[in-house]
Amino acid sequence: MFDKKKNAAESYGVIGLGRFGTALVKTLAAAGKEVIAVDKDEAKVKAVRGYTDYAFVIDELNETSLKETGMQNCGTVTICIGEQIDISILTTMLVTKLGVPHVISKAASEVHGEVLKRLGAEVVYPEADMAVRIGKRLISGNLLDYIALGDGVEVRRITVGGKMLGKSVRTLDLRKAYGINIIAVEHGQQTNVEFSADYTFKEGDTVAVIGKVGKIDKFEKEM
């Protein structure tokens, strides 16, 4: 049983080891975090035991079985059971009752998500988020990735091309022209966040910009 209360903020629980849950366990473990992973499928549990010492088979999700794994000692628990709505809601209630400070639940629909929010969970929609991400990449051929922040603000990684090539950061002055800021310049395997205003963009560069969605959209269309 996991019982390291002093490391609670750095410990994570993952309930449900489908593709989403398994990928989450691997990502957290690779970052050196303590992870409790549980599922009713023994094969799925065995598959993550190479990444965490705290992988358990639970036949029935209830308060007692979760406590036996030490789930209550985690700083964050993610419930990755979006498809089984009744079990997802029940498990979210149980984890919240255990006093876990940060509960994240995967939702299969907006209605499901609203119920989970009312239980005090942060809600994620992996399939919908991925669809939006793919859609954005299809619409904008030079978009590599993005992070949506609050109040309509995004961070986007964009391949440099068109009018940007051969121009310096100072000459483009994206803050004045579009109201957006360059926060990083990447070339090859190197990422530079302390670039000079005289840096001249070249083929193969990638920029990370931050700003309002509409302003970044305008910049992409005009560049």
Short mmCIF file of C-alpha atoms in Angstrom, two decimals:
data_model
loop_
_atom_site.label_atom_id
_atom_site.label_comp_id
_atom_site.label_asym_id
_atom_site.label_seq_id
_atom_site.Cartn_x
_atom_site.Cartn_y
_atom_site.Cartn_z
CA MET A 1 0.00 0.00 0.00
CA PHE A 2 1.19 3.50 -0.83
CA ASP A 3 1.52 5.53 2.35
CA LYS A 4 3.81 8.52 1.87
CA LYS A 5 1.79 11.42 3.21
CA LYS A 6 4.79 13.74 3.27
CA ASN A 7 4.97 13.44 -0.52
CA ALA A 8 1.23 13.81 -1.11
CA ALA A 9 1.58 16.87 -3.35
CA GLU A 10 3.98 14.92 -5.57
CA SER A 11 1.95 11.71 -5.65
CA TYR A 12 -0.75 10.87 -8.15
CA GLY A 13 -3.53 8.33 -8.47
CA VAL A 14 -4.87 7.00 -11.77
CA ILE A 15 -8.10 4.99 -11.75
CA GLY A 16 -8.85 3.17 -15.00
CA LEU A 17 -6.08 1.95 -17.27
CA GLY A 18 -7.44 2.34 -20.77
CA ARG A 19 -5.31 4.16 -23.35
CA PHE A 20 -5.78 7.51 -21.62
CA GLY A 21 -5.06 6.23 -18.11
CA THR A 22 -2.07 4.12 -19.18
CA ALA A 23 -0.53 7.02 -21.08
CA LEU A 24 -1.01 9.23 -18.01
CA VAL A 25 0.73 6.70 -15.74
CA LYS A 26 3.70 6.45 -18.12
CA THR A 27 4.00 10.23 -18.44
CA LEU A 28 3.90 10.84 -14.68
CA ALA A 29 6.30 7.98 -13.95
CA ALA A 30 8.74 9.26 -16.59
CA ALA A 31 8.75 12.59 -14.73
CA GLY A 32 9.75 10.80 -11.53
CA LYS A 33 6.38 11.07 -9.80
CA GLU A 34 4.93 8.47 -7.45
CA VAL A 35 1.86 6.96 -9.09
CA ILE A 36 -0.86 4.66 -7.79
CA ALA A 37 -2.55 2.89 -10.72
CA VAL A 38 -5.68 0.76 -10.37
CA ASP A 39 -7.97 -1.18 -12.69
CA LYS A 40 -10.14 -4.28 -12.52
CA ASP A 41 -8.32 -5.81 -15.52
CA GLU A 42 -5.25 -7.70 -14.32
CA ALA A 43 -3.57 -7.57 -17.75
CA LYS A 44 -3.80 -3.77 -17.82
CA VAL A 45 -2.39 -3.53 -14.30
CA LYS A 46 0.52 -5.82 -15.19
CA ALA A 47 1.24 -3.64 -18.23
CA VAL A 48 2.01 -0.60 -16.01
CA ARG A 49 3.97 -2.38 -13.29
CA GLY A 50 7.17 -1.56 -15.15
CA TYR A 51 6.42 2.11 -14.52
CA THR A 52 5.14 2.09 -10.93
CA ASP A 53 5.46 -0.15 -7.89
CA TYR A 54 1.93 0.80 -6.85
CA ALA A 55 -0.28 -0.89 -9.45
CA PHE A 56 -3.30 -2.74 -8.06
CA VAL A 57 -6.15 -4.87 -9.31
CA ILE A 58 -9.47 -3.77 -7.78
CA ASP A 59 -12.47 -5.95 -8.54
CA GLU A 60 -14.93 -3.52 -6.98
CA LEU A 61 -14.36 0.21 -6.61
CA ASN A 62 -15.47 1.25 -3.13
CA GLU A 63 -14.14 3.36 -0.30
CA THR A 64 -12.46 0.42 1.44
CA SER A 65 -10.67 -0.88 -1.65
CA LEU A 66 -9.43 2.60 -2.58
CA LYS A 67 -8.15 3.22 0.95
CA GLU A 68 -6.26 -0.07 0.84
CA THR A 69 -4.25 1.21 -2.12
CA GLY A 70 -3.43 4.46 -0.32
CA MET A 71 -5.35 6.57 -2.82
CA GLN A 72 -6.34 9.00 -0.04
CA ASN A 73 -2.67 9.99 0.33
CA CYS A 74 -2.42 11.38 -3.21
CA GLY A 75 -2.36 15.08 -4.02
CA THR A 76 -4.16 14.47 -7.32
CA VAL A 77 -6.30 11.58 -8.51
CA THR A 78 -7.46 11.25 -12.12
CA ILE A 79 -10.50 9.07 -12.86
CA CYS A 80 -10.18 7.75 -16.40
CA ILE A 81 -13.51 5.89 -16.71
CA GLY A 82 -15.39 8.23 -19.03
CA GLU A 83 -17.30 5.58 -20.98
CA GLN A 84 -18.91 3.96 -17.91
CA ILE A 85 -20.78 7.01 -16.70
CA ASP A 86 -22.34 5.49 -13.57
CA ILE A 87 -19.01 4.08 -12.36
CA SER A 88 -17.26 7.35 -13.25
CA ILE A 89 -19.69 9.38 -11.12
CA LEU A 90 -19.58 6.93 -8.21
CA THR A 91 -15.78 6.81 -8.23
CA THR A 92 -15.54 10.60 -8.37
CA MET A 93 -17.81 10.78 -5.31
CA LEU A 94 -15.67 8.22 -3.46
CA VAL A 95 -12.37 9.93 -4.23
CA THR A 96 -13.77 13.31 -3.21
CA LYS A 97 -15.05 11.77 0.02
CA LEU A 98 -11.53 10.47 0.72
CA GLY A 99 -10.38 14.08 0.92
CA VAL A 100 -8.10 14.11 -2.12
CA PRO A 101 -7.44 17.82 -2.75
CA HIS A 102 -7.39 17.67 -6.56
CA VAL A 103 -9.73 15.33 -8.41
CA ILE A 104 -9.75 15.16 -12.22
CA SER A 105 -12.42 13.14 -14.03
CA LYS A 106 -12.68 12.16 -17.67
CA ALA A 107 -16.10 12.89 -19.17
CA ALA A 108 -17.79 11.40 -22.21
CA SER A 109 -20.29 14.24 -22.73
CA GLU A 110 -21.16 17.74 -21.54
CA VAL A 111 -23.98 16.44 -19.33
CA HIS A 112 -21.64 13.89 -17.76
CA GLY A 113 -19.09 16.63 -17.25
CA GLU A 114 -21.59 18.92 -15.53
CA VAL A 115 -22.42 16.20 -13.00
CA LEU A 116 -18.72 15.62 -12.30
CA LYS A 117 -18.15 19.36 -11.83
CA ARG A 118 -20.96 19.49 -9.27
CA LEU A 119 -19.12 16.77 -7.34
CA GLY A 120 -16.07 19.03 -7.17
CA ALA A 121 -13.97 17.49 -9.93
CA GLU A 122 -11.98 19.19 -12.64
CA VAL A 123 -13.33 17.77 -15.91
CA VAL A 124 -11.43 16.81 -19.04
CA TYR A 125 -12.79 15.76 -22.43
CA PRO A 126 -9.87 13.92 -24.09
CA GLU A 127 -11.70 12.91 -27.27
CA ALA A 128 -13.24 16.36 -27.80
CA ASP A 129 -9.94 18.11 -27.03
CA MET A 130 -8.10 15.91 -29.51
CA ALA A 131 -10.73 16.58 -32.17
CA VAL A 132 -10.29 20.34 -31.68
CA ARG A 133 -6.51 19.96 -31.79
CA ILE A 134 -6.62 17.98 -35.06
CA GLY A 135 -9.15 20.40 -36.52
CA LYS A 136 -6.94 23.38 -35.79
CA ARG A 137 -3.97 21.66 -37.41
CA LEU A 138 -6.02 20.85 -40.53
CA ILE A 139 -7.27 24.43 -40.82
CA SER A 140 -3.83 25.96 -40.27
CA GLY A 141 -1.15 24.05 -42.14
CA ASN A 142 1.70 25.61 -40.16
CA LEU A 143 0.26 25.03 -36.65
CA LEU A 144 2.27 22.42 -34.71
CA ASP A 145 0.54 22.56 -31.32
CA TYR A 146 -1.36 24.85 -29.00
CA ILE A 147 -2.36 25.32 -25.36
CA ALA A 148 -5.67 27.00 -24.55
CA LEU A 149 -5.47 29.29 -21.52
CA GLY A 150 -8.27 31.29 -19.90
CA ASP A 151 -10.05 34.35 -21.32
CA GLY A 152 -9.56 33.38 -24.96
CA VAL A 153 -5.77 33.30 -24.75
CA GLU A 154 -3.67 30.62 -26.44
CA VAL A 155 -0.04 29.63 -26.76
CA ARG A 156 0.70 28.27 -30.25
CA ARG A 157 3.77 26.67 -31.81
CA ILE A 158 3.92 27.75 -35.43
CA THR A 159 6.30 26.84 -38.24
CA VAL A 160 8.06 29.93 -39.58
CA GLY A 161 7.46 30.61 -43.26
CA GLY A 162 6.14 33.13 -45.76
CA LYS A 163 6.67 36.78 -44.82
CA MET A 164 8.57 35.93 -41.63
CA LEU A 165 11.56 34.39 -43.39
CA GLY A 166 14.55 36.70 -43.49
CA LYS A 167 12.91 39.19 -41.11
CA SER A 168 14.13 39.98 -37.60
CA VAL A 169 12.05 39.94 -34.42
CA ARG A 170 12.48 43.71 -34.24
CA THR A 171 11.37 44.30 -37.84
CA LEU A 172 8.24 42.16 -37.52
CA ASP A 173 7.29 43.70 -34.15
CA LEU A 174 4.38 41.30 -33.68
CA ARG A 175 3.34 42.93 -30.44
CA LYS A 176 2.67 46.22 -32.20
CA ALA A 177 1.32 44.73 -35.42
CA TYR A 178 -0.90 42.00 -33.96
CA GLY A 179 -0.95 42.33 -30.16
CA ILE A 180 0.82 39.00 -29.68
CA ASN A 181 4.20 38.11 -28.19
CA ILE A 182 6.89 35.64 -29.20
CA ILE A 183 7.93 33.68 -26.11
CA ALA A 184 10.32 31.17 -27.68
CA VAL A 185 12.21 30.45 -30.87
CA GLU A 186 13.08 26.86 -31.77
CA HIS A 187 15.55 25.59 -34.34
CA GLY A 188 16.42 21.92 -34.58
CA GLN A 189 16.66 20.57 -31.05
CA GLN A 190 17.34 23.96 -29.45
CA THR A 191 14.75 26.20 -27.79
CA ASN A 192 15.74 29.79 -27.06
CA VAL A 193 13.65 31.94 -24.71
CA GLU A 194 16.27 34.69 -24.45
CA PHE A 195 16.55 35.52 -28.15
CA SER A 196 17.72 38.91 -29.37
CA ALA A 197 15.42 41.40 -31.05
CA ASP A 198 17.88 41.21 -33.96
CA TYR A 199 17.33 37.46 -34.40
CA THR A 200 16.50 36.79 -38.07
CA PHE A 201 14.05 34.00 -38.86
CA LYS A 202 15.20 31.24 -41.18
CA GLU A 203 13.90 28.06 -42.76
CA GLY A 204 13.26 25.37 -40.15
CA ASP A 205 12.47 27.79 -37.31
CA THR A 206 9.45 27.39 -35.06
CA VAL A 207 8.02 30.14 -32.87
CA ALA A 208 5.86 29.91 -29.77
CA VAL A 209 3.51 32.88 -29.55
CA ILE A 210 0.98 33.94 -26.93
CA GLY A 211 -2.05 36.14 -27.40
CA LYS A 212 -5.80 36.32 -27.96
CA VAL A 213 -7.15 33.66 -30.33
CA GLY A 214 -8.46 36.14 -32.91
CA LYS A 215 -5.17 38.04 -33.03
CA ILE A 216 -3.10 34.89 -33.50
CA ASP A 217 -5.54 33.76 -36.21
CA LYS A 218 -5.03 37.07 -38.04
CA PHE A 219 -1.25 36.77 -37.73
CA GLU A 220 -1.30 33.23 -39.18
CA LYS A 221 -3.45 34.24 -42.13
CA GLU A 222 -1.29 37.25 -43.01
CA MET A 223 2.05 35.50 -42.55
#
